Coordinates of C-alpha atoms in Angstrom, one line a residue:
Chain U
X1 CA -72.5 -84.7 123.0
X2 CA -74.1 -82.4 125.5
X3 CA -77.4 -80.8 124.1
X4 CA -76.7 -77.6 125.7
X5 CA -73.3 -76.7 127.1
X6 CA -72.9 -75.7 131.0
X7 CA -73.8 -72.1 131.3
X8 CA -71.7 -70.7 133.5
X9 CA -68.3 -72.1 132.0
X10 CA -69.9 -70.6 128.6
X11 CA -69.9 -67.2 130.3
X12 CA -66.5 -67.5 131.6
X13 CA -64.9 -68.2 128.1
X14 CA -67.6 -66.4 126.2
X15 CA -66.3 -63.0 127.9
X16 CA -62.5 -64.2 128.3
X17 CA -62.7 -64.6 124.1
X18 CA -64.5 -61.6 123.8
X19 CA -63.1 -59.5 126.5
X20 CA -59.6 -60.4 124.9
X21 CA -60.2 -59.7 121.7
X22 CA -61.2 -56.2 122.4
X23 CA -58.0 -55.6 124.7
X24 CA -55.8 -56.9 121.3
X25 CA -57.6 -53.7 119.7
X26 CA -57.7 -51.6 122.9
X27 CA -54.0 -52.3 124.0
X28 CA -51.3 -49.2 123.0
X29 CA -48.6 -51.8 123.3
X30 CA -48.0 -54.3 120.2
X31 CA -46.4 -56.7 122.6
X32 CA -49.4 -56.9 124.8
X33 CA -51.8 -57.2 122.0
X34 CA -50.1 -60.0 121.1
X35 CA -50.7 -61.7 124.3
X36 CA -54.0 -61.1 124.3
X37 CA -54.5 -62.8 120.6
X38 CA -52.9 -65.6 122.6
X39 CA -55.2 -65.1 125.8
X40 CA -58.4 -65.4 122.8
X41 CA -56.7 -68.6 120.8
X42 CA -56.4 -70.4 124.9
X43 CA -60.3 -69.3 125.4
X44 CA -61.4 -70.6 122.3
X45 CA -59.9 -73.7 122.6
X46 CA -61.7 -74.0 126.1
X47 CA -65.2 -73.4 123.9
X48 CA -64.0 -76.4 121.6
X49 CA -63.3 -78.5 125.1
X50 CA -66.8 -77.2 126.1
X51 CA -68.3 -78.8 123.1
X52 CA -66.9 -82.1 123.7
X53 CA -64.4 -81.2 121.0
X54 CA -61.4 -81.9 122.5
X55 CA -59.2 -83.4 119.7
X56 CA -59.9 -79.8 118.1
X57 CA -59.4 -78.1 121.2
X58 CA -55.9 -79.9 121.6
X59 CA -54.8 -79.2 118.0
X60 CA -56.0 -75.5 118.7
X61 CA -53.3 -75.2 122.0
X62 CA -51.0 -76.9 120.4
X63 CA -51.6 -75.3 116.8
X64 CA -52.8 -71.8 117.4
X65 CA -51.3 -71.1 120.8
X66 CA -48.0 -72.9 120.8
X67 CA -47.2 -71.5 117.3
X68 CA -48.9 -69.7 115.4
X69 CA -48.7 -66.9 118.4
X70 CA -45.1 -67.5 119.0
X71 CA -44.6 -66.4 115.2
X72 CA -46.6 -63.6 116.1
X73 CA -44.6 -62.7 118.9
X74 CA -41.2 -63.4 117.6
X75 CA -41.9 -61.1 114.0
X76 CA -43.2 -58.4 116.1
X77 CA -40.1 -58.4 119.1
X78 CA -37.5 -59.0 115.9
X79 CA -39.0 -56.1 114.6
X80 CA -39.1 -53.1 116.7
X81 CA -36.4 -51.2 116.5
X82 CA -36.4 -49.7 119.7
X83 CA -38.4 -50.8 122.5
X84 CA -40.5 -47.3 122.3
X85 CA -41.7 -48.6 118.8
X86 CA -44.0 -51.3 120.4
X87 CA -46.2 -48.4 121.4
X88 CA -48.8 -47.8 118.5
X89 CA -50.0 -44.3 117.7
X90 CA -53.8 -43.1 118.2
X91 CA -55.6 -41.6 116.0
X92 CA -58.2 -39.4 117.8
X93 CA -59.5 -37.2 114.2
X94 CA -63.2 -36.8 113.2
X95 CA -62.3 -38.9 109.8
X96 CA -60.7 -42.4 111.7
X97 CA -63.7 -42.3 114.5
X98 CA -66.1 -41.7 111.3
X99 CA -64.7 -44.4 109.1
X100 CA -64.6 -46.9 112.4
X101 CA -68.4 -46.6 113.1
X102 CA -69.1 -46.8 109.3
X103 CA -66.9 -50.5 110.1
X104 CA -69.2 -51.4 113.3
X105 CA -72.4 -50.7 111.9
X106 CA -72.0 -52.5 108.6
X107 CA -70.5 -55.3 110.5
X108 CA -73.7 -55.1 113.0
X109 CA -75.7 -55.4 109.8
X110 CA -74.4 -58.4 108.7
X111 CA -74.4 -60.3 111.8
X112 CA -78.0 -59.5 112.0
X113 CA -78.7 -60.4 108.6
X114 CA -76.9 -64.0 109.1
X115 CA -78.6 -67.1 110.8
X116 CA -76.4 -69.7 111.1
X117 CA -78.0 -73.5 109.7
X118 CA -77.3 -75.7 112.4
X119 CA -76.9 -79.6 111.7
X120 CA -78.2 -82.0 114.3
X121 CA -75.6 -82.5 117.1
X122 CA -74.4 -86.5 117.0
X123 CA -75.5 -88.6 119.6
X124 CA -72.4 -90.3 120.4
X125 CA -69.1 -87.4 119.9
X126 CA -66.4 -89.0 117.9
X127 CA -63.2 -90.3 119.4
X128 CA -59.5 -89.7 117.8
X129 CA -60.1 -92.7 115.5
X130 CA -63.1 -92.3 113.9
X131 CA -62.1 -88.7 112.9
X132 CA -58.8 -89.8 111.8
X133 CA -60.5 -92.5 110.0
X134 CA -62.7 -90.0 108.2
X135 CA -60.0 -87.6 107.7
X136 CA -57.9 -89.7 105.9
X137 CA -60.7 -91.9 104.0
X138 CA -64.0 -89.3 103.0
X139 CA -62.0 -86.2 103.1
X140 CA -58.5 -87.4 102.0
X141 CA -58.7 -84.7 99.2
X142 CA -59.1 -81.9 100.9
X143 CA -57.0 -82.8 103.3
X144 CA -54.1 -83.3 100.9
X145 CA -55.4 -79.9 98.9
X146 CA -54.9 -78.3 102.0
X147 CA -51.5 -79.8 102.8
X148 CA -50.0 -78.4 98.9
X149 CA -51.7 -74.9 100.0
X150 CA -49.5 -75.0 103.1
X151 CA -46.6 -76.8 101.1
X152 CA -46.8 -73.6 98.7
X153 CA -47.1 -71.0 100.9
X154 CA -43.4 -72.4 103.0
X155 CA -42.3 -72.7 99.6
X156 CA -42.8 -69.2 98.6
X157 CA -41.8 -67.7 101.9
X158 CA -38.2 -69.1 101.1
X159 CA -38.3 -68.2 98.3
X160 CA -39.1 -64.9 99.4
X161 CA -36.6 -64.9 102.0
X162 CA -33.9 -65.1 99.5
X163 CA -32.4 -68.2 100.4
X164 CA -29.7 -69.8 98.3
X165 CA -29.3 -67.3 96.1
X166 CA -26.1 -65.3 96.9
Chain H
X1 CA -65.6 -91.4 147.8
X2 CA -66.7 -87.9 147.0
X3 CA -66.2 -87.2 143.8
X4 CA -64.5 -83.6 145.1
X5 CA -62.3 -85.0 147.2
X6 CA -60.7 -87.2 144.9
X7 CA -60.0 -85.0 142.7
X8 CA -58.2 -82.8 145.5
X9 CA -56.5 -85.4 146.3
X10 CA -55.1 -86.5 143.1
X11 CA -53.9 -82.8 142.0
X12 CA -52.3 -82.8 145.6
X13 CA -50.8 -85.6 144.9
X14 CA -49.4 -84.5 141.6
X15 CA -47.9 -81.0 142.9
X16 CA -46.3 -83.3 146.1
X17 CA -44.7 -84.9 142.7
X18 CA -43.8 -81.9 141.2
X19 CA -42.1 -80.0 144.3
X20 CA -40.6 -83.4 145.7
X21 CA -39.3 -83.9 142.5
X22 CA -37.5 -80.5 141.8
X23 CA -35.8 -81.4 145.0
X24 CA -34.3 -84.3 144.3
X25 CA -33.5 -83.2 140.9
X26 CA -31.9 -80.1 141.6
X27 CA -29.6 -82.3 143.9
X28 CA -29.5 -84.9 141.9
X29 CA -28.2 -82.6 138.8
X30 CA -25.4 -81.3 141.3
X31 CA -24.0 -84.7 142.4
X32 CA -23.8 -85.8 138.9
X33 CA -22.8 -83.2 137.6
X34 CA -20.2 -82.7 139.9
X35 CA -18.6 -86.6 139.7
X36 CA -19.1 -85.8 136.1
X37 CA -16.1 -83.3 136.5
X38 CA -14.5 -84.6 139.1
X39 CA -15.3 -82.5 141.5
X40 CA -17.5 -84.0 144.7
X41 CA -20.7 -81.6 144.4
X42 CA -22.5 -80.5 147.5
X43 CA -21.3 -82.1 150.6
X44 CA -21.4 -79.5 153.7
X45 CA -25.2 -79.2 154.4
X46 CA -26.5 -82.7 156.0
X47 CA -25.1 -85.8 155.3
X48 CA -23.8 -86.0 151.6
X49 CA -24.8 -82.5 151.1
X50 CA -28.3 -83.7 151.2
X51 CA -30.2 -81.0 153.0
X52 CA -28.4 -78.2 150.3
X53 CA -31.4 -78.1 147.9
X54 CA -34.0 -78.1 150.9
X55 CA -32.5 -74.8 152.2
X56 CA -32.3 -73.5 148.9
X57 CA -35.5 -73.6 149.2
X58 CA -36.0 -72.1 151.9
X59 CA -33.7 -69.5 150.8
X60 CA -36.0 -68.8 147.5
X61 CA -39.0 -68.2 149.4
X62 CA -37.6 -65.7 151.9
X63 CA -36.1 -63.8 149.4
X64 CA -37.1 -60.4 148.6
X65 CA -39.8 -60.1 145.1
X66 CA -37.3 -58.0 143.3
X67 CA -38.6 -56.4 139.7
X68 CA -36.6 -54.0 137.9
X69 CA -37.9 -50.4 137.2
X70 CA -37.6 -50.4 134.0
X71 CA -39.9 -53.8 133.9
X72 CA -43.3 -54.5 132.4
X73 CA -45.1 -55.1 135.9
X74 CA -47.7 -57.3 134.2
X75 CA -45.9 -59.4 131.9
X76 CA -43.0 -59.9 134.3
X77 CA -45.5 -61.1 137.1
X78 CA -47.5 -63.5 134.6
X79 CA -44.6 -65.0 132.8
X80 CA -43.3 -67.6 135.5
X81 CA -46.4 -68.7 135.9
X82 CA -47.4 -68.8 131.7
X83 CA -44.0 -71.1 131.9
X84 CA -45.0 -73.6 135.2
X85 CA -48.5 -74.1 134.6
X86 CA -48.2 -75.7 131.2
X87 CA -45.8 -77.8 133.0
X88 CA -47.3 -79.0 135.6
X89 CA -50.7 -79.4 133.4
X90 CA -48.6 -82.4 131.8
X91 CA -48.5 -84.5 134.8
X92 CA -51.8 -85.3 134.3
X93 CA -51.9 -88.0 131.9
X94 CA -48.7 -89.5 132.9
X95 CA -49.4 -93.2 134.0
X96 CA -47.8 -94.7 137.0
X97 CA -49.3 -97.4 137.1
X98 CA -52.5 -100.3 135.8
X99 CA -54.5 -98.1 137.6
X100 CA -52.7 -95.1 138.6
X101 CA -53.1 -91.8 136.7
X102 CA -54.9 -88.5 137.5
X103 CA -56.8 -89.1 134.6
X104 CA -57.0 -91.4 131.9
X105 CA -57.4 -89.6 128.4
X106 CA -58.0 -91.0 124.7
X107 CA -55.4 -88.1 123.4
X108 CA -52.8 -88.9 126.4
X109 CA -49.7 -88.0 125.0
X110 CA -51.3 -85.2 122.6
X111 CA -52.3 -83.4 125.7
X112 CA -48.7 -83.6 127.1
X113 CA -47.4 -82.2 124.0
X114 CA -49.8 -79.7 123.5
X115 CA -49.5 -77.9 127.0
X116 CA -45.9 -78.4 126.8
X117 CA -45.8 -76.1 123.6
X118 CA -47.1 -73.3 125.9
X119 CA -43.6 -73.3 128.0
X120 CA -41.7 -71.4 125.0
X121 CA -44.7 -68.2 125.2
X122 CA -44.2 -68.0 128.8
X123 CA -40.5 -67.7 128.2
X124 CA -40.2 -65.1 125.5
X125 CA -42.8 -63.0 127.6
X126 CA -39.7 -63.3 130.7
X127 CA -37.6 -62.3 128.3
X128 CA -39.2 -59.5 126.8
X129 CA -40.8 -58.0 130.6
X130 CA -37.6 -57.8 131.7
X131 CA -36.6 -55.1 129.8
X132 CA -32.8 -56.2 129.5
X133 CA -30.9 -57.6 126.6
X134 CA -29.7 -60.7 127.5
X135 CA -33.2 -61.9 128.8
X136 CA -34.8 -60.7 125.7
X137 CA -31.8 -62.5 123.2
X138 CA -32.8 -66.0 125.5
X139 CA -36.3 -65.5 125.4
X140 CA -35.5 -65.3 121.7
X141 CA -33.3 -68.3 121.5
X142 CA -35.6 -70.5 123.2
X143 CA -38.8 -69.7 121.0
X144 CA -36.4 -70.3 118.1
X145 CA -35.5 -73.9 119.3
X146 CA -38.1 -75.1 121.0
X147 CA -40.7 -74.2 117.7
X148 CA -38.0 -75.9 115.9
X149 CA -37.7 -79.4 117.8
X150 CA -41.4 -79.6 118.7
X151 CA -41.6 -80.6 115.1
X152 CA -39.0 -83.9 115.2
X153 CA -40.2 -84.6 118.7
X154 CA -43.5 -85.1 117.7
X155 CA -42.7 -87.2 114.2
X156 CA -40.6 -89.0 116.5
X157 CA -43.9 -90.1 119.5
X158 CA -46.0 -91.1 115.4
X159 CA -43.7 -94.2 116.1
X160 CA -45.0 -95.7 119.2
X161 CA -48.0 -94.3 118.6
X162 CA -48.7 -96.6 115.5
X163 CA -47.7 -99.5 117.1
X164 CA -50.2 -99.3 119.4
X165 CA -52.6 -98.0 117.3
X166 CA -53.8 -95.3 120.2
X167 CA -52.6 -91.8 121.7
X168 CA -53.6 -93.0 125.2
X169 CA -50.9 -93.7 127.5
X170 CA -52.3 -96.0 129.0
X171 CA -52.8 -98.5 126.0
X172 CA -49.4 -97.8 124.8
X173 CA -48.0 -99.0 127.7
X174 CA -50.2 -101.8 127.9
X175 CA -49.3 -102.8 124.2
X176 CA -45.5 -103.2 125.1
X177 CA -46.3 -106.3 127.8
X178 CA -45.5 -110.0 126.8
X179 CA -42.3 -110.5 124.9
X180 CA -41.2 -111.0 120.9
X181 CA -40.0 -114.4 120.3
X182 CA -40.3 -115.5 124.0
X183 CA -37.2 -113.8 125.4
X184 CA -36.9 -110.3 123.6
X185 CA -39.3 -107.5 125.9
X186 CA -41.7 -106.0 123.9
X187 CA -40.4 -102.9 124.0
X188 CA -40.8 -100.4 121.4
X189 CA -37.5 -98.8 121.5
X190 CA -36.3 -101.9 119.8
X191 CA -37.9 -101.3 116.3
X192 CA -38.4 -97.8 117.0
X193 CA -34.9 -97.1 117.5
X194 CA -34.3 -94.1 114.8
X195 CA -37.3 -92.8 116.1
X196 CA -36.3 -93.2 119.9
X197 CA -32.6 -91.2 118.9
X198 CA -34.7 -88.4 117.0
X199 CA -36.9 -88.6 120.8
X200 CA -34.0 -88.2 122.7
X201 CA -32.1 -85.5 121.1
X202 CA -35.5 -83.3 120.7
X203 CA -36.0 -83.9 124.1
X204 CA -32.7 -82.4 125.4
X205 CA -33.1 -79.6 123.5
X206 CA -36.8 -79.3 124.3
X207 CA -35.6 -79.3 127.7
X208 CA -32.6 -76.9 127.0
X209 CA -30.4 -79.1 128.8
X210 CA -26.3 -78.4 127.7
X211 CA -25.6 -79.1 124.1
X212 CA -28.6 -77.1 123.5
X213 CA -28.7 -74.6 126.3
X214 CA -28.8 -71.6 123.6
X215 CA -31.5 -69.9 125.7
X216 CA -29.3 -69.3 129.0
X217 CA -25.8 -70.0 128.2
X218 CA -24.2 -69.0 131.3
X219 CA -20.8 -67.8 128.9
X220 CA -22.8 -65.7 126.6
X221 CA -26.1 -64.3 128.9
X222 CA -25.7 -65.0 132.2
X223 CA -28.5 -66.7 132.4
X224 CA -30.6 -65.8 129.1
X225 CA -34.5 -65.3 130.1
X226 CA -34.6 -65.4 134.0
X227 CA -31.6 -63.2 134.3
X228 CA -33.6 -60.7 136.1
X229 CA -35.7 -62.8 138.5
X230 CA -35.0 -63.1 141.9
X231 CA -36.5 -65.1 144.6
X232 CA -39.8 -67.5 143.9
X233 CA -40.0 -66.0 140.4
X234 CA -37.1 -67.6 139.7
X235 CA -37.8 -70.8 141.7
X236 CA -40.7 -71.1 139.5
X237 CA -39.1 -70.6 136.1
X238 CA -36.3 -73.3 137.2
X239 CA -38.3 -75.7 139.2
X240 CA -40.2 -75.7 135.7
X241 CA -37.4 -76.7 133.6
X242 CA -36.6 -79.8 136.5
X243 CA -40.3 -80.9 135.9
X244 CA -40.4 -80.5 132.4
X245 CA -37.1 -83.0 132.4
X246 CA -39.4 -85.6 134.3
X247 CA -41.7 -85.2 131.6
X248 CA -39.7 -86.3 128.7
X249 CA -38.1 -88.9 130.1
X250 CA -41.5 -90.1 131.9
X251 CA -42.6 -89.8 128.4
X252 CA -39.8 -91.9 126.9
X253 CA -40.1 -94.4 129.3
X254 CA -44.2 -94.9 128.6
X255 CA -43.3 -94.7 124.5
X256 CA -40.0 -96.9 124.4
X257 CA -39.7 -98.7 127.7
X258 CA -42.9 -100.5 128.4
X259 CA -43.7 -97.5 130.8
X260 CA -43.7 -99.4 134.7
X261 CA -43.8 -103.1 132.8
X262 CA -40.8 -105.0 134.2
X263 CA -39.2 -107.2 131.5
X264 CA -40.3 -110.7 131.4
X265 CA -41.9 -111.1 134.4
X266 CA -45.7 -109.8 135.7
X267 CA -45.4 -106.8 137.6
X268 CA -47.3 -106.5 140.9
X269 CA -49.6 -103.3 141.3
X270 CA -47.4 -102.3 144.1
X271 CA -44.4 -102.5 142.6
X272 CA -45.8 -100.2 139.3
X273 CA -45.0 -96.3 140.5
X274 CA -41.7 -97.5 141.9
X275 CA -40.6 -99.4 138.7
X276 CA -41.9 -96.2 136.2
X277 CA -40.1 -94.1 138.8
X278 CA -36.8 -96.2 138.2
X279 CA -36.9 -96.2 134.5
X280 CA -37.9 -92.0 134.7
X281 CA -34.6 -91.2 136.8
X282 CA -32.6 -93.5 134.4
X283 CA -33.6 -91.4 131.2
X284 CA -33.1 -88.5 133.4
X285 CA -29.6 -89.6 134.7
X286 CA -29.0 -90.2 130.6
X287 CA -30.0 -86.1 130.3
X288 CA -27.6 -85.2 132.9
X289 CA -24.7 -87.2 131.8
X290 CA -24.9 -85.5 128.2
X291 CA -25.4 -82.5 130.2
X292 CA -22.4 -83.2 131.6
X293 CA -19.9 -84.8 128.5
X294 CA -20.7 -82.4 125.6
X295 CA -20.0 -79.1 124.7
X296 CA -22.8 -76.3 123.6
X297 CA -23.8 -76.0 120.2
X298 CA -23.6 -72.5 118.3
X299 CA -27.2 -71.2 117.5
X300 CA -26.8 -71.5 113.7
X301 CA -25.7 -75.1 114.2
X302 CA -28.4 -76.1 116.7
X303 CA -31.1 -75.0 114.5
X304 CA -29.5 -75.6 111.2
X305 CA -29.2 -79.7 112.7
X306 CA -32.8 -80.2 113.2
X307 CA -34.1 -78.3 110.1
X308 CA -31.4 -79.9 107.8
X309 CA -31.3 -83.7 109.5
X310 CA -33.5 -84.0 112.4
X311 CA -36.5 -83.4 110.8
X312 CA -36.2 -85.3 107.3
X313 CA -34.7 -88.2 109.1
X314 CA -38.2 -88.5 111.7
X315 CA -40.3 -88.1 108.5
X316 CA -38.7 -90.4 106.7
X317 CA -38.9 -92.6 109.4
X318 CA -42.5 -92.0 109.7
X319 CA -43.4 -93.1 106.3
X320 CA -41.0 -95.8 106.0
X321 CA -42.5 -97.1 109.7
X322 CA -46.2 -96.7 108.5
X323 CA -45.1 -98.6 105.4
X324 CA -43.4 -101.5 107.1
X325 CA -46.5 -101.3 109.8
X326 CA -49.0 -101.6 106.6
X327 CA -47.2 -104.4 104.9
X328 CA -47.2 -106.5 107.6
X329 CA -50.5 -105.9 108.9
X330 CA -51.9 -106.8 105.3
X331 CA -49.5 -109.7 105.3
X332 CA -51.0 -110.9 109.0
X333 CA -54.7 -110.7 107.8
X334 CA -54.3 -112.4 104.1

């Protein structure tokens, strides 16, 4: 694993991540914020790849990007009624500008306040195997915790969505 | 050789793939296609109708850029390209050969299926630009499916996977030579055969060929999400769907088939690309002719088959597989 990453491919997907999760606030249009979320998830995983992640940077595409945004997409298309209503409204009043910087700087404060404890980077990264090994020996329980959370939450959304119950 | 170069080369290489194969594909799909119900195909341009596709190329570049007013300019620019990228992104772990790949990765066939579960974003975002009904009902279709069998296609590959105790192509391959009792080929489709049905009926829908072709059912939308592109916009969005064919069925053939292994006997180095090749445009020729046999499915049916049986019968199939696998593994060591 790389002691420090490559600069200038940091830049380029430090500002793509960032630059795109601004345009999901910035852009009027639901549909296009929606791309961006998916422009950020794509950047990110390129930051895992940087790292010499790439297993994570794999499940990220294939996790993140290839689904999780195509729910995204597919509730918010499903859901406009008319094609007008993908255009959100702005709120330009002294109160939502006041109660947005209140946001920014208490978020400023704690990211100031916050250093991060970083463990020593491994020599050697991982392969697929040892992680899968490790995954399924070491952290078996909270790997299989995690599954029933997921398990529960399908559960309820059918549940939810009425089915079976005429 | 510089380092540069060679990797020039071998991306040149694999868009020469890509394009050549889209060709042949395209004409390929018509012939059979064509015998398939009784007609004769194309037969006017070239001998057998061979040079057809090449002008249809030529016809798709020179074609006007056309874009509909009421459009979004940006997504309706990006989107073929959000759809052939991903595509042609998968080529690269694809193995041809002992030594002939782009690029030899540990996560092989994750890689394939993880760019390949882009294609469906780049096709609800045609769908949506366009601004028209029908494209935005396909766009929607095709999410719908394609999230759907992603999920049996990828229970399915667990099989193979197992058996060779790696993701990387390569070493699957590799793990098929030799035979099983001396004359059977070490194939995996042979005790992988639920999984290798559950591969093949994911694929075709993966690749909306006909029973599954919800997402541009000519009857019902024209031709769902790339209704209203014209010209090289559309040349991308359908050369993508030819390429993403090869794909699966290059796929299949490195997971079931031994990948460019001949049975029984060592295969020369030379003889490698031409062999995978072979096996490739056999699966594909297997696409075409469902393509060409069966019927479409209804939406409700098509989605209600892989949530209701496609998807318990692959993880079934999983455990029971990683059981079997276990048992006999402990049984080998003891």
């Amino acid at each position: 694993m790389p002691e420090q990453v490559a600069l200038v491919p940091f830049l380029i997907l430090a500002i793509a991540t960032l630059g795109g999760g601004v345009m999901v606030v910035l852009s009027r249009n639901v549909v296009h914020a929606a791309f961006w979320l998916l422009e950020v998830m794509m950047a990110v995983a390129g930051l895992f790849m940087l790292l010499s992640a790439g297993f994570l940077a794999l499940v990220q595409v294939m996790v993140y990007a290839g689904a999780v945004s195509v729910l995204v997409l597919f509730t918010v298309m499903l859901t406009l009624r008319r094609r007008e209503d993908a255009i959100r409204s702005l709120d330009l009043s002294w109160s939502a500008a006041g109660i947005a910087l209140a946001v920014l700087v208490a978020a400023a404060a704690a990211i100031a306040s916050f250093t991060p404890t970083l463990p020593a980077a491994p020599v050697v990264t991982p392969g697929v195997e040892a992680f899968g090994r490790a995954l399924f020996t070491s952290w078996a329980l909270p790997f299989e915790i995690s599954s029933v959370i997921l398990l529960v939450a399908l559960v309820g959304a059918v549940w939810w969505a009425g089915g079976g119950e005429k | 050789m510089n380092i540069a170069i060679e990797i020039l080369v071998r991306f040149l290489a694999m868009v020469a793939l890509l394009l050549v194969n889209g060709v042949v594909l395209i004409y390929m799909l018509r012939k059979v296609l064509g015998h398939l119900h009784l007609r004769i195909g194309p037969n006017r341009v070239g001998p057998f109708g061979l040079l057809q596709t090449t002008n249809d190329v030529i016809k798709l570049l020179t074609k006007e850029d056309l874009r509909p007013a009421a459009a979004d300019a940006w997504l309706f620019n990006i989107a073929p390209f959000l759809v052939f990228v991903p595509s042609f992104m998968a080529y690269i772990p694809l193995v041809f050969g002992p030594e002939l790949a782009v690029t030899r990765l540990d996560t092989g066939i994750l890689v394939i299926f993880a760019v390949l579960s882009l294609v469906p974003i780049g096709i609800m975002m045609a769908g949506w630009a366009s601004n028209s009904k029908w494209s935005l009902i396909g766009g929607m279709r095709a999410a719908g499916q394609q999230i759907a069998y992603e999920i049996p296609l990828l229970l399915s590959v667990l099989g193979p996977v197992m058996m060779a105790g790696s993701m990387d192509p390569s070493a699957i391959v590799a793990a098929q030579s030799g035979t099983w009792f001396g004359f059977i080929p070490r194939w995996f489709v042979l005790p992988q055969i639920i999984g290798f049905v559950v591969y093949a009926i994911s694929a075709q829908a993966e690749t909306q060929q006909t029973p599954f072709d919800m997402s541009e059912a000519e009857s019902e939308l024209i031709t769902g999400f790339a209704n209203e592109y014209g010209g090289m916009r559309f040349g991308f969005l359908y050369l993508a769907e030819f390429s993403n064919m090869f794909i699966v069925a290059a796929v299949g053939t490195m997971l079931f088939f031994g990948g460019w292994q001949l049975p029984w006997i060592e295969t020369p180095g030379w003889a490698a690309p031409f062999v995978f090749i072979l096996k490739t445009y056999i699966g594909i020729f297997t696409m075409m002719w469902a393509r060409g046999s069966l019927p479409r499915f209804r939406v409700d049916q098509m989605l209600a088959f892989c949530w209701k049986r496609l998807i318990p019968i692959s993880l079934t199939w999983v455990v029971v597989w990683a059981c079997i696998q276990r048992l006999a593994f402990e049984a080998a060591i003891r």
